Coordinates of C-alpha atoms in Angstrom, one line a residue:
Chain O
M153 CA -5.7 19.7 4.7
N154 CA -2.1 18.7 5.2
I155 CA -0.6 15.3 6.2
A156 CA 2.0 17.1 8.2
L157 CA -1.2 17.9 10.0
L158 CA -0.4 14.4 11.8
L159 CA 3.2 15.4 12.9
E160 CA 2.6 19.2 13.6
M161 CA -0.2 18.1 16.5
A162 CA 1.5 15.2 18.0
A163 CA 4.7 17.7 18.7
E164 CA 1.8 19.9 20.2
A165 CA 0.4 17.4 22.7
A166 CA 3.3 16.2 23.4
P167 CA 6.5 18.0 22.4
D168 CA 9.3 15.9 24.2
R169 CA 7.7 12.6 24.0
I170 CA 10.3 9.8 21.8
G171 CA 8.3 9.6 18.5
L172 CA 11.3 7.6 16.7
V173 CA 13.9 5.1 17.5
C174 CA 16.5 4.4 14.9
D175 CA 20.0 3.5 14.9
G176 CA 20.3 4.2 18.6
K177 CA 18.8 7.6 18.2
R178 CA 16.1 8.7 19.9
W179 CA 14.0 11.5 18.1
S180 CA 11.1 13.1 20.2
Y181 CA 8.2 14.8 18.1
V182 CA 8.4 18.4 18.4
Q183 CA 12.7 17.6 17.0
L184 CA 10.9 16.0 13.6
L185 CA 8.9 18.0 13.0
A186 CA 12.1 20.8 13.4
A187 CA 13.8 18.8 11.0
A188 CA 11.0 18.3 8.5
R189 CA 9.9 22.1 8.6
G190 CA 14.1 22.5 8.0
A191 CA 13.7 20.1 4.8
V192 CA 11.5 22.0 3.1
E193 CA 13.8 24.9 3.1
L194 CA 16.1 22.0 1.1
I195 CA 13.6 21.2 -0.8
E196 CA 12.7 24.5 -2.0
A197 CA 16.0 25.2 -2.8
S198 CA 16.7 22.6 -4.8
G199 CA 13.4 23.5 -7.3
A200 CA 12.8 19.7 -7.2
S201 CA 9.3 18.4 -8.7
H202 CA 9.4 15.1 -6.3
V203 CA 10.9 14.0 -3.0
A204 CA 13.1 11.0 -3.7
L205 CA 14.1 8.0 -0.9
L206 CA 16.4 5.4 -2.5
D207 CA 17.6 4.4 1.5
E208 CA 16.0 1.9 3.8
S209 CA 14.5 3.4 6.5
S210 CA 15.9 5.4 9.1
E211 CA 15.1 9.3 10.3
A212 CA 15.5 10.8 6.9
A213 CA 12.4 8.9 5.4
V214 CA 9.8 10.5 8.4
I215 CA 11.5 13.9 8.0
A216 CA 10.9 13.9 3.5
L217 CA 7.8 12.5 3.9
F218 CA 6.5 15.4 6.0
G219 CA 9.1 17.7 4.8
A220 CA 7.6 17.0 0.9
G221 CA 4.3 17.1 2.5
L222 CA 4.6 20.9 3.9
A223 CA 6.5 21.7 0.5
G224 CA 3.6 20.5 -1.3
V225 CA 5.4 17.9 -3.3
P226 CA 5.3 14.8 -3.4
Y227 CA 7.0 11.8 -1.7
C228 CA 8.3 9.0 -3.6
P229 CA 10.5 6.4 -1.9
L230 CA 11.4 4.1 -4.3
N231 CA 12.3 0.5 -4.3
Y232 CA 16.2 0.1 -4.2
R233 CA 16.4 -3.0 -4.8
L234 CA 15.3 -2.9 -8.4
A235 CA 17.8 -3.7 -10.9
D236 CA 19.7 -0.8 -12.9
A237 CA 17.7 -0.6 -15.9
D238 CA 14.5 -0.4 -14.3
L239 CA 15.6 2.3 -12.0
A240 CA 17.1 3.8 -14.4
G241 CA 13.3 4.5 -15.8
L242 CA 11.9 6.1 -12.8
L243 CA 14.6 8.1 -12.0
D244 CA 14.0 10.0 -15.3
R245 CA 9.9 10.1 -14.7
I246 CA 10.5 11.7 -11.6
A247 CA 13.5 14.2 -12.7
P248 CA 14.0 16.5 -11.7
A249 CA 14.1 15.3 -7.9
L250 CA 15.9 16.0 -4.5
I251 CA 17.0 12.3 -3.9
V252 CA 18.1 10.4 -0.8
G253 CA 20.0 8.0 0.0
D254 CA 22.5 6.4 -2.8
V255 CA 23.9 9.8 -3.8
A256 CA 26.3 7.0 -6.9
R257 CA 23.4 5.1 -7.9
V258 CA 21.8 8.6 -9.3
E259 CA 24.9 9.8 -11.0
K260 CA 25.7 6.4 -12.3
L261 CA 21.9 5.7 -13.6
S262 CA 20.2 9.4 -14.5
Q263 CA 22.7 12.2 -15.0
G264 CA 22.4 15.5 -16.3
K265 CA 18.4 14.9 -15.3
G266 CA 18.7 17.9 -12.7
H267 CA 19.0 15.7 -9.9
K268 CA 20.1 17.1 -6.1
T269 CA 21.4 14.3 -4.5
F270 CA 21.9 14.3 -0.7
A271 CA 23.6 11.3 1.2
R272 CA 21.2 10.6 4.4
A273 CA 23.4 11.7 6.9
D274 CA 23.9 14.9 5.0
F275 CA 19.8 15.4 4.3
V276 CA 19.7 14.8 8.0
A277 CA 22.1 17.6 8.9
G278 CA 20.9 20.1 6.3
A279 CA 17.4 19.5 7.4
I280 CA 18.0 20.2 11.0
G281 CA 21.3 22.8 10.0
A282 CA 18.4 25.3 7.9
A283 CA 17.2 28.4 9.0
V284 CA 13.6 28.3 8.9
P285 CA 12.0 31.5 8.7
E286 CA 10.0 33.6 10.8
G287 CA 6.1 32.9 9.8
R288 CA 7.0 30.8 7.3
E289 CA 3.2 29.7 5.2
Y290 CA 3.3 25.8 4.4
D291 CA 1.3 24.2 1.7
E292 CA -2.4 23.5 2.2
G293 CA -2.1 20.0 1.3
V294 CA -4.4 20.0 -1.6
G295 CA -2.6 18.1 -4.1
I296 CA -1.0 14.8 -4.3
A297 CA 1.2 13.8 -0.7
V298 CA 2.9 10.7 -2.0
Q299 CA 3.5 8.6 -5.4
L300 CA 4.4 4.9 -4.8
F301 CA 5.2 3.1 -8.2
T302 CA 3.6 -0.2 -8.6
S303 CA 5.6 -3.3 -8.8
G304 CA 4.5 -3.3 -12.6
T305 CA 4.2 -7.2 -13.3
T306 CA 2.7 -7.4 -16.2
A307 CA 4.2 -3.6 -18.0
A308 CA 5.7 -0.5 -17.3
P309 CA 5.6 0.8 -13.4
K310 CA 2.5 2.9 -12.9
A311 CA 3.1 6.3 -10.9
A312 CA -0.5 5.5 -7.9
I313 CA -0.6 8.8 -6.4
L314 CA -2.2 9.6 -2.6
R315 CA -4.0 12.8 -2.0
H316 CA -3.7 14.8 1.1
S317 CA -7.1 14.0 1.7
N318 CA -6.9 10.6 1.1
L319 CA -4.0 9.8 3.8
L320 CA -5.5 11.6 6.2
S321 CA -8.9 10.2 6.4
Y322 CA -7.2 7.3 6.5
I323 CA -5.7 7.4 9.7
L324 CA -8.5 9.9 11.3
G325 CA -10.7 7.2 10.2
T326 CA -9.1 4.5 11.9
V327 CA -6.6 6.0 14.7
E328 CA -7.9 7.4 17.4
F329 CA -5.6 10.6 18.5
A330 CA -3.0 9.9 21.4
G331 CA -4.6 6.1 21.5
A332 CA -1.4 5.2 22.4
D333 CA 0.2 4.3 26.4
E334 CA 3.5 6.4 27.0
A335 CA 5.4 2.5 27.3
D336 CA 3.7 1.3 23.9
A337 CA 6.3 0.7 21.1
A338 CA 5.7 -0.3 17.5
L339 CA 8.3 -1.6 15.1
V340 CA 8.5 -0.9 12.0
C341 CA 10.7 -3.2 9.8
V342 CA 8.3 -2.7 6.4
P343 CA 10.8 -0.5 3.4
P344 CA 10.2 2.8 2.7
Y345 CA 8.6 2.3 -0.7
H346 CA 5.6 0.3 0.5
I347 CA 2.5 1.8 1.7
A348 CA 2.8 0.0 4.9
G349 CA 5.7 1.6 5.3
I350 CA 4.4 5.0 4.8
S351 CA 1.3 4.5 6.7
A352 CA 3.0 2.6 9.6
L353 CA 4.8 6.5 10.2
M354 CA 1.5 8.5 9.9
S355 CA -0.2 6.0 12.2
S356 CA 1.8 5.8 14.9
I357 CA 2.8 8.9 15.5
Y358 CA -0.9 10.1 15.2
A359 CA -1.2 7.3 17.9
Q360 CA 2.0 9.0 20.1
R361 CA 3.1 4.8 19.4
R362 CA 6.9 4.9 19.4
I363 CA 8.6 4.2 16.0
V364 CA 11.0 1.8 16.4
M365 CA 12.4 0.9 13.6
L366 CA 14.4 -1.7 12.0
P367 CA 16.0 -1.3 8.3
A368 CA 17.0 -4.6 7.6
F369 CA 14.9 -7.9 8.8
A370 CA 16.3 -10.7 10.3
P371 CA 15.0 -12.6 13.0
E372 CA 17.7 -12.3 15.2
S373 CA 17.6 -8.4 15.6
W374 CA 14.1 -8.2 15.5
L375 CA 13.4 -10.3 18.3
K376 CA 16.9 -8.5 19.9
L377 CA 15.2 -4.8 19.5
A378 CA 11.6 -6.2 20.2
E379 CA 13.0 -7.2 23.9
A380 CA 15.3 -3.9 24.5
E381 CA 13.0 -1.5 23.4
G382 CA 9.7 -3.3 25.4
V383 CA 8.0 -3.5 22.0
T384 CA 4.1 -4.1 22.2
N385 CA 3.3 -3.9 18.0
A386 CA 4.3 -5.1 15.5
F387 CA 3.7 -5.6 11.7
V388 CA 5.2 -8.1 10.0
V389 CA 5.0 -9.6 6.1
P390 CA 4.2 -13.7 6.4
T391 CA 7.7 -14.6 5.5
M392 CA 8.8 -12.2 8.2
L393 CA 6.4 -14.2 10.8
A394 CA 7.2 -17.5 9.3
R395 CA 11.4 -16.9 10.2
I396 CA 10.8 -15.5 13.7
I397 CA 9.0 -18.8 14.4
D398 CA 11.8 -21.1 12.9
T399 CA 14.1 -18.9 14.7
L400 CA 12.1 -19.6 18.4
D401 CA 12.0 -23.4 17.6
K402 CA 15.5 -23.5 17.4
G403 CA 15.8 -22.6 20.5
H404 CA 16.6 -19.0 20.4
S405 CA 15.2 -17.0 23.2
A406 CA 14.2 -13.8 23.6
N407 CA 11.7 -12.3 25.8
I408 CA 8.9 -10.7 24.1
A409 CA 6.5 -10.4 26.7
S410 CA 5.7 -6.7 26.0
L411 CA 4.4 -7.4 22.5
R412 CA 0.9 -7.3 22.7
A413 CA -0.1 -6.7 18.9
I414 CA 1.2 -8.5 16.0
S415 CA -0.7 -7.4 12.4
Y416 CA 0.2 -8.6 9.4
G417 CA -0.6 -8.9 5.7
G418 CA 1.2 -8.0 2.7
G419 CA 1.3 -11.1 1.3
K420 CA -1.1 -15.0 1.9
M421 CA -0.2 -15.8 5.7
P422 CA -0.2 -19.7 5.2
L423 CA -2.4 -21.6 7.8
E424 CA -0.3 -23.2 9.5
I425 CA 1.8 -20.6 10.5
I426 CA -0.7 -18.1 12.1
Q427 CA -2.0 -21.3 13.9
R428 CA 1.8 -22.1 15.0
A429 CA 1.8 -18.2 15.6
L430 CA -1.3 -18.6 18.0
E431 CA 0.0 -21.1 20.2
L432 CA 3.7 -20.3 20.4
F433 CA 2.2 -16.3 21.6
P434 CA -0.9 -17.0 23.6
S435 CA -1.6 -13.4 24.7
T436 CA -0.8 -11.8 21.7
G437 CA -3.9 -10.7 19.7
F438 CA -3.4 -11.4 16.2
T439 CA -4.9 -8.8 13.4
N440 CA -4.8 -9.4 9.3
A441 CA -4.9 -6.5 7.2
Y442 CA -5.8 -5.9 3.4
G443 CA -5.0 -3.1 1.7
L444 CA -3.6 -1.9 -1.3
T445 CA -1.1 1.2 -2.4
E446 CA -4.2 2.8 -4.2
T447 CA -6.3 2.3 -1.3
S448 CA -4.2 4.0 1.5
S449 CA -3.4 1.1 3.2
T450 CA -6.1 -1.8 5.6
V451 CA -9.5 -1.4 3.8
A452 CA -10.5 -4.8 5.8
L453 CA -8.7 -6.3 8.7
L454 CA -9.6 -9.8 11.0
G455 CA -9.0 -8.7 14.5
P456 CA -7.7 -10.3 17.9
G457 CA -10.6 -11.8 19.0
E458 CA -11.5 -13.8 15.7
H459 CA -8.5 -15.2 15.4
R460 CA -8.9 -16.7 19.3
D461 CA -12.6 -17.5 17.4
A462 CA -11.7 -18.7 14.5
H463 CA -8.5 -20.8 16.0
G464 CA -10.2 -22.2 19.3
S465 CA -13.2 -23.1 17.6
D466 CA -14.4 -26.8 16.0
D467 CA -17.3 -25.2 13.2
P468 CA -15.6 -25.8 9.9
K469 CA -17.1 -22.8 9.0
A470 CA -15.6 -20.6 11.9
R471 CA -12.1 -21.8 11.7
A472 CA -12.1 -21.2 8.1
R473 CA -12.5 -17.5 8.9
L474 CA -8.8 -17.9 10.3
A475 CA -7.3 -17.7 6.4
S476 CA -9.8 -14.5 5.5
V477 CA -8.7 -11.0 5.6
G478 CA -11.7 -9.5 7.5
I479 CA -14.2 -7.1 7.2
P480 CA -14.3 -3.9 5.7
L481 CA -13.4 -0.9 7.8
P482 CA -16.7 1.2 8.8
T483 CA -15.5 3.8 6.7
V484 CA -15.0 1.1 3.1
E485 CA -17.3 0.1 1.3
I486 CA -16.3 -3.6 -0.3
E487 CA -17.8 -4.9 -3.5
I488 CA -17.4 -8.5 -5.5
R489 CA -19.0 -8.0 -8.8
D490 CA -18.9 -10.4 -12.1
E491 CA -16.7 -9.7 -14.9
D492 CA -20.4 -7.7 -16.4
G493 CA -20.1 -5.4 -13.3
N494 CA -22.9 -7.3 -11.4
C495 CA -22.9 -8.0 -7.6
C496 CA -22.0 -11.4 -7.0
A497 CA -23.9 -13.6 -4.5
T498 CA -22.9 -14.4 -1.4
G499 CA -19.7 -17.1 -1.7
E500 CA -19.6 -16.5 -5.4
A501 CA -16.1 -15.3 -6.3
G502 CA -15.1 -11.8 -8.7
E503 CA -13.4 -8.6 -8.5
I504 CA -12.9 -7.1 -5.3
Y505 CA -14.4 -3.5 -6.0
V506 CA -13.6 -0.8 -2.9
R507 CA -14.9 3.0 -2.1
G508 CA -14.1 5.0 0.6
D509 CA -12.3 8.7 0.4
Q510 CA -9.4 6.9 2.0
V511 CA -9.3 5.3 -1.8
S512 CA -7.5 7.1 -4.5
G513 CA -7.7 4.4 -6.9
E514 CA -5.9 7.4 -8.9
Y515 CA -2.5 6.5 -11.2
K516 CA -0.4 9.9 -12.7
E517 CA -1.4 9.0 -15.9
K518 CA -5.1 7.7 -15.2
S519 CA -7.8 7.5 -12.8
A520 CA -8.7 4.3 -12.5
L521 CA -12.3 4.9 -10.3
T522 CA -15.4 4.4 -12.3
A523 CA -18.2 6.8 -12.1
D524 CA -19.8 6.6 -9.4
G525 CA -16.0 6.2 -7.6
W526 CA -15.5 2.4 -7.2
F527 CA -11.9 0.9 -7.8
P528 CA -11.8 -2.2 -8.8
T529 CA -9.4 -3.5 -7.2
R530 CA -8.2 -6.8 -9.8
D531 CA -8.3 -9.3 -6.9
A532 CA -10.1 -11.8 -6.8
G533 CA -12.2 -12.7 -3.7
Y534 CA -15.7 -13.7 -2.3
L535 CA -17.3 -12.8 0.3
D536 CA -18.8 -15.2 3.1
E537 CA -22.5 -15.3 4.7
E538 CA -22.0 -12.4 7.7
G539 CA -19.3 -10.5 5.8
Y540 CA -15.7 -11.6 6.2
L541 CA -13.7 -11.2 3.0
F542 CA -11.9 -14.0 1.5
L543 CA -9.0 -13.6 -1.2
S544 CA -8.4 -16.2 -3.6
G545 CA -5.8 -14.6 -5.9
R546 CA -5.4 -11.5 -8.1
A547 CA -8.2 -11.3 -10.9
D548 CA -5.3 -11.3 -13.9
D549 CA -4.3 -14.9 -12.2
V550 CA -7.1 -16.7 -13.2
I551 CA -6.8 -19.8 -14.8
V552 CA -9.2 -19.9 -18.3
R553 CA -9.3 -23.3 -19.5
G554 CA -11.8 -23.8 -22.1
G555 CA -13.8 -20.9 -21.4
E556 CA -14.0 -22.1 -17.5
N557 CA -12.4 -19.3 -14.9
M558 CA -10.5 -21.5 -12.0
S559 CA -8.5 -19.4 -9.2
P560 CA -4.9 -21.1 -8.7
G561 CA -5.6 -20.2 -5.0
E562 CA -8.6 -23.4 -4.8
I563 CA -6.2 -26.1 -6.4
E564 CA -3.2 -24.8 -4.1
D565 CA -4.9 -25.3 -0.6
V566 CA -5.4 -28.5 -1.9
L567 CA -2.1 -29.5 -2.5
L568 CA -1.1 -28.0 0.5
T569 CA -3.7 -30.7 2.7
H570 CA -0.8 -33.6 0.8
P571 CA 2.0 -34.1 4.4
D572 CA 4.4 -34.3 2.1
I573 CA 3.8 -31.0 0.3
A574 CA 5.6 -27.7 1.7
D575 CA 4.8 -25.0 -0.6
A576 CA 2.2 -24.7 -4.4
A577 CA 1.3 -22.9 -7.0
A578 CA -1.0 -22.6 -9.5
V579 CA -0.1 -20.8 -13.0
A580 CA -1.4 -21.0 -16.0
I581 CA 0.6 -22.5 -19.0
P582 CA -0.3 -22.2 -22.6
S583 CA -2.4 -25.2 -24.2
V584 CA -3.1 -26.2 -27.8
E585 CA -6.3 -27.6 -27.2
W586 CA -8.0 -25.0 -24.0
G587 CA -5.9 -22.3 -24.7
E588 CA -4.6 -22.4 -21.0
A589 CA -4.6 -25.3 -18.9
V590 CA -3.2 -25.7 -15.2
G591 CA 0.4 -26.0 -14.0
I592 CA 2.1 -26.9 -11.0
A593 CA 4.7 -26.5 -8.9
V594 CA 5.5 -28.2 -5.6
V595 CA 8.0 -27.8 -3.3
V596 CA 8.3 -31.1 -0.8
R597 CA 8.4 -31.1 2.3
D598 CA 12.1 -31.4 3.8
G599 CA 12.9 -35.4 4.6
Q600 CA 9.9 -36.7 2.9
P601 CA 9.8 -38.3 -1.0
Q602 CA 8.6 -36.8 -3.3
P603 CA 4.8 -37.8 -4.1
P604 CA 4.3 -39.3 -7.4
E605 CA 3.0 -36.9 -10.4
A606 CA -0.1 -39.3 -10.4
E607 CA -1.0 -39.0 -7.2
L608 CA -1.2 -35.3 -7.0
K609 CA -3.2 -35.0 -9.9
E610 CA -6.1 -38.0 -8.4
L611 CA -6.0 -35.3 -5.1
I612 CA -7.1 -32.6 -6.9
R613 CA -9.6 -34.4 -9.4
A614 CA -11.1 -36.2 -6.0
R615 CA -11.3 -33.1 -4.5
L616 CA -12.4 -30.1 -7.4
R617 CA -12.8 -31.6 -10.3
S618 CA -11.1 -33.0 -13.6
S619 CA -10.9 -29.6 -15.4
R620 CA -8.3 -28.2 -12.6
V621 CA -6.0 -31.2 -12.8
P622 CA -2.6 -30.0 -14.1
D623 CA -1.2 -31.2 -17.0
K624 CA 2.0 -30.0 -16.2
V625 CA 3.6 -30.5 -12.7
L626 CA 7.3 -29.7 -11.4
F627 CA 9.2 -29.9 -8.2
V628 CA 11.2 -26.9 -7.2
S629 CA 13.1 -26.3 -4.1
E630 CA 11.7 -23.5 -3.0
L631 CA 8.8 -20.8 -4.9
P632 CA 10.1 -16.7 -5.8
Y633 CA 8.6 -15.0 -3.1
N634 CA 9.6 -11.1 -3.2
E635 CA 10.7 -9.6 -0.1
M636 CA 6.6 -8.8 1.1
G637 CA 5.7 -12.2 0.8
K638 CA 4.0 -12.0 -2.2
L639 CA 4.3 -15.1 -4.7
L640 CA 6.1 -14.1 -8.4
R641 CA 3.7 -15.6 -10.5
R642 CA 5.5 -14.9 -13.3
E643 CA 8.4 -16.3 -12.4
V644 CA 6.2 -19.9 -11.7
K645 CA 5.2 -19.2 -15.2
V646 CA 8.3 -19.2 -16.6
L647 CA 10.1 -21.9 -14.5
L648 CA 7.2 -24.1 -15.8
A649 CA 7.5 -22.7 -19.2
N650 CA 11.3 -24.1 -18.9
Chain X
M89 CA -15.4 27.5 3.8
K90 CA -13.8 24.8 2.3
P91 CA -13.2 21.9 4.1
G92 CA -9.2 22.0 5.3
T93 CA -10.2 25.5 6.9
R94 CA -8.3 26.1 9.8
L95 CA -10.5 28.3 12.1
K96 CA -9.8 29.7 15.8
S97 CA -12.4 30.5 18.6
A98 CA -12.9 34.1 19.7
V99 CA -13.0 33.2 23.2
C100 CA -10.7 30.5 24.1
D101 CA -7.4 28.4 22.6
T102 CA -9.5 26.5 20.7
E103 CA -8.1 25.8 16.8
V104 CA -10.7 23.4 14.6
M105 CA -9.5 21.9 11.0
V106 CA -12.2 22.0 8.9
I107 CA -13.8 18.3 7.8
R108 CA -17.0 18.9 6.6
C109 CA -19.4 22.0 6.6
G110 CA -22.3 23.7 5.4
D111 CA -23.4 27.2 5.3
G112 CA -23.9 27.4 9.0
A113 CA -21.5 29.9 11.8
I114 CA -19.8 27.5 13.1
Q115 CA -19.2 28.7 16.6
C116 CA -16.4 28.1 20.0
G117 CA -18.2 29.6 22.7
G118 CA -20.8 30.6 21.8
V119 CA -19.4 33.1 19.2
T120 CA -18.2 32.4 15.3
M121 CA -15.3 30.9 15.2
G122 CA -12.9 32.4 11.9
E123 CA -9.4 32.4 10.2
T124 CA -7.8 34.8 12.6
K125 CA -7.9 35.9 16.1
P126 CA -9.3 38.9 17.3
E127 CA -7.0 41.3 19.2
V128 CA -9.1 41.0 22.1
A129 CA -10.7 37.8 23.4
E130 CA -14.5 38.0 23.5
N131 CA -16.4 36.7 26.1
P132 CA -17.5 32.9 25.9
S133 CA -20.9 31.6 26.8
A134 CA -21.6 29.8 29.8
D135 CA -24.2 28.0 27.6
H136 CA -21.0 26.8 26.1
A137 CA -18.0 26.7 28.4
N138 CA -17.5 22.6 28.3
G139 CA -14.2 23.0 26.5
S140 CA -12.7 21.2 23.4
L141 CA -10.5 18.0 23.1
M142 CA -7.3 17.9 21.0
G143 CA -7.6 15.1 17.9
K144 CA -11.0 14.5 19.2
R145 CA -14.1 15.0 16.1
Y146 CA -16.8 17.1 16.4
V147 CA -20.1 16.1 14.6
D148 CA -23.6 17.2 14.3
A149 CA -26.6 15.1 14.4
A150 CA -27.1 15.4 10.4
G151 CA -23.5 14.4 9.7
A152 CA -23.1 18.2 7.9
Y153 CA -20.5 19.3 9.8
E154 CA -17.4 17.3 11.1
L155 CA -14.2 19.2 12.7
L156 CA -11.1 17.6 14.2
C157 CA -9.9 19.9 17.4
V158 CA -6.4 20.5 17.0
K159 CA -5.8 22.6 19.6
P160 CA -8.1 22.4 22.6
G161 CA -9.4 25.2 25.0
K162 CA -12.1 26.3 27.2
G163 CA -15.2 26.9 25.2
S164 CA -17.5 23.8 23.3
L165 CA -17.9 23.7 19.8
S166 CA -21.7 24.8 18.8
V167 CA -23.4 25.1 14.9
D168 CA -25.6 28.0 14.9
G169 CA -26.0 27.8 18.6
V170 CA -26.4 23.7 18.8
A171 CA -23.8 21.9 20.4
L172 CA -21.8 19.6 18.4
V173 CA -21.0 16.1 19.7
T174 CA -17.8 14.0 20.0
K175 CA -17.3 11.0 17.3
D176 CA -16.7 7.6 18.9
A177 CA -15.8 5.3 16.8
K178 CA -15.0 1.9 17.8
P179 CA -11.7 1.3 18.5
L180 CA -9.6 -0.5 15.7
P181 CA -7.2 -2.6 16.4
A182 CA -3.7 -1.3 14.5
S183 CA -3.1 -2.6 11.7
D184 CA 0.1 -1.1 10.5

């Protein structure tokens, strides 16, 4: 089965319904499908082994995703924010590719590799204008639909591959066909090279929920577009939600009463932000989604009712659920395992393992799946007694001090209870005595005095135990995050080392 | 028959995508479906004329068969004469 089936079905059931709004231009499902079919002609003529996008979100992302699918060539959106040297390496790995977007950059970085480049407008015009032979047959969809390079924090980026079957089982298992009302619209503002940016296109098209694309995020333009298009659904990363709230708090007015549902994910949501959001948008349903590239997006979610229940509860256990990522999808299994591969007891942290048809767990180089199909996520976490999943950082982020494993999350959570601390990160620092020890970088709240180091150490000693007390404390004006709101712990380590 | 095969009804407009299947005969309107349509439509059985719905997934009681309806029609779906039912999953909130 081919992922293009999703667009074919929407075009069959509602040909003239608007499926996409981008830069003021409106695209019906049948127009999008015709352009995707036209793109197949361009892709085949190029002889490319990959179809890449080196560009912000636009209609070209939809046309290239489904066009590549129909042509049976992996779609490989690239992170245009990468430094030249890193991007050059990736361009060489996908050669020869048909590349849409920044033509000049491809020519500068990967010349003579056989790439065929198109500026965005030329690709779209070429796809619309292509002559498609009558009765043409398309790829069956047994192979790779999407190839995404991981961010590669520890080594060269890995090429994660998602097969048509992985992505389709995710969409068919979680989205009701044509389940959206005609007035529904989803504001999509995730970079096209992120799994959430790809799954947003597929799930909205299958639900027949109009996609409203915002290629570059700014809180004012997000609010303006949400109001103008009567947006009902939106996905945000934590930083985006924080900036939207901040803008509203500063008196910017926008009528976004249509906004029924906000989902979020991609990085850890600070508790105070989600609490403020629940107060500011009392009739909006919030959904926290947890997933990875290798799992075709969401594998667990905390739904709107659970958010309100947790927020309104006096029971500390129920309130704590606001910090959880919810329960696994009905189509997915999740287990927590210790270092020896045994299942952890309830409440005990270990590595999160995931299994299900949507889970690829596969890289171009090799599959990471266990013999019985489980994917070790390298994320650390635990399940509570009712099966709610809590994340406690990357398994690789665990600080091992004299053989004792410590999760940075627990130290950070304690630091954030200090009234003068706005943000905090705990990482491993080298220690002659212990192998590794705890180092913390903290951001002091605006206008507050810097608390003495001894006070922070005592806070951790009192709430956790002495082994968690940091050897080194650094005060910084802000912590490094990537555009998805993920804390860049490697950079924190560098800060602490200097 | 393998997953991903597209089957057409011999009696109506119904088309399905096979998601999971066994060795039995997949039927629409009581007549076995095929990868191509017959030149002349056959007559549907009155016992299998409740229609198929676009985008619905149809399953058997044992969970051996799952079909996705990609084109609706007047005939209803069955395997070896036993009617399939729609798989009604609890709707999930949109998460991306």
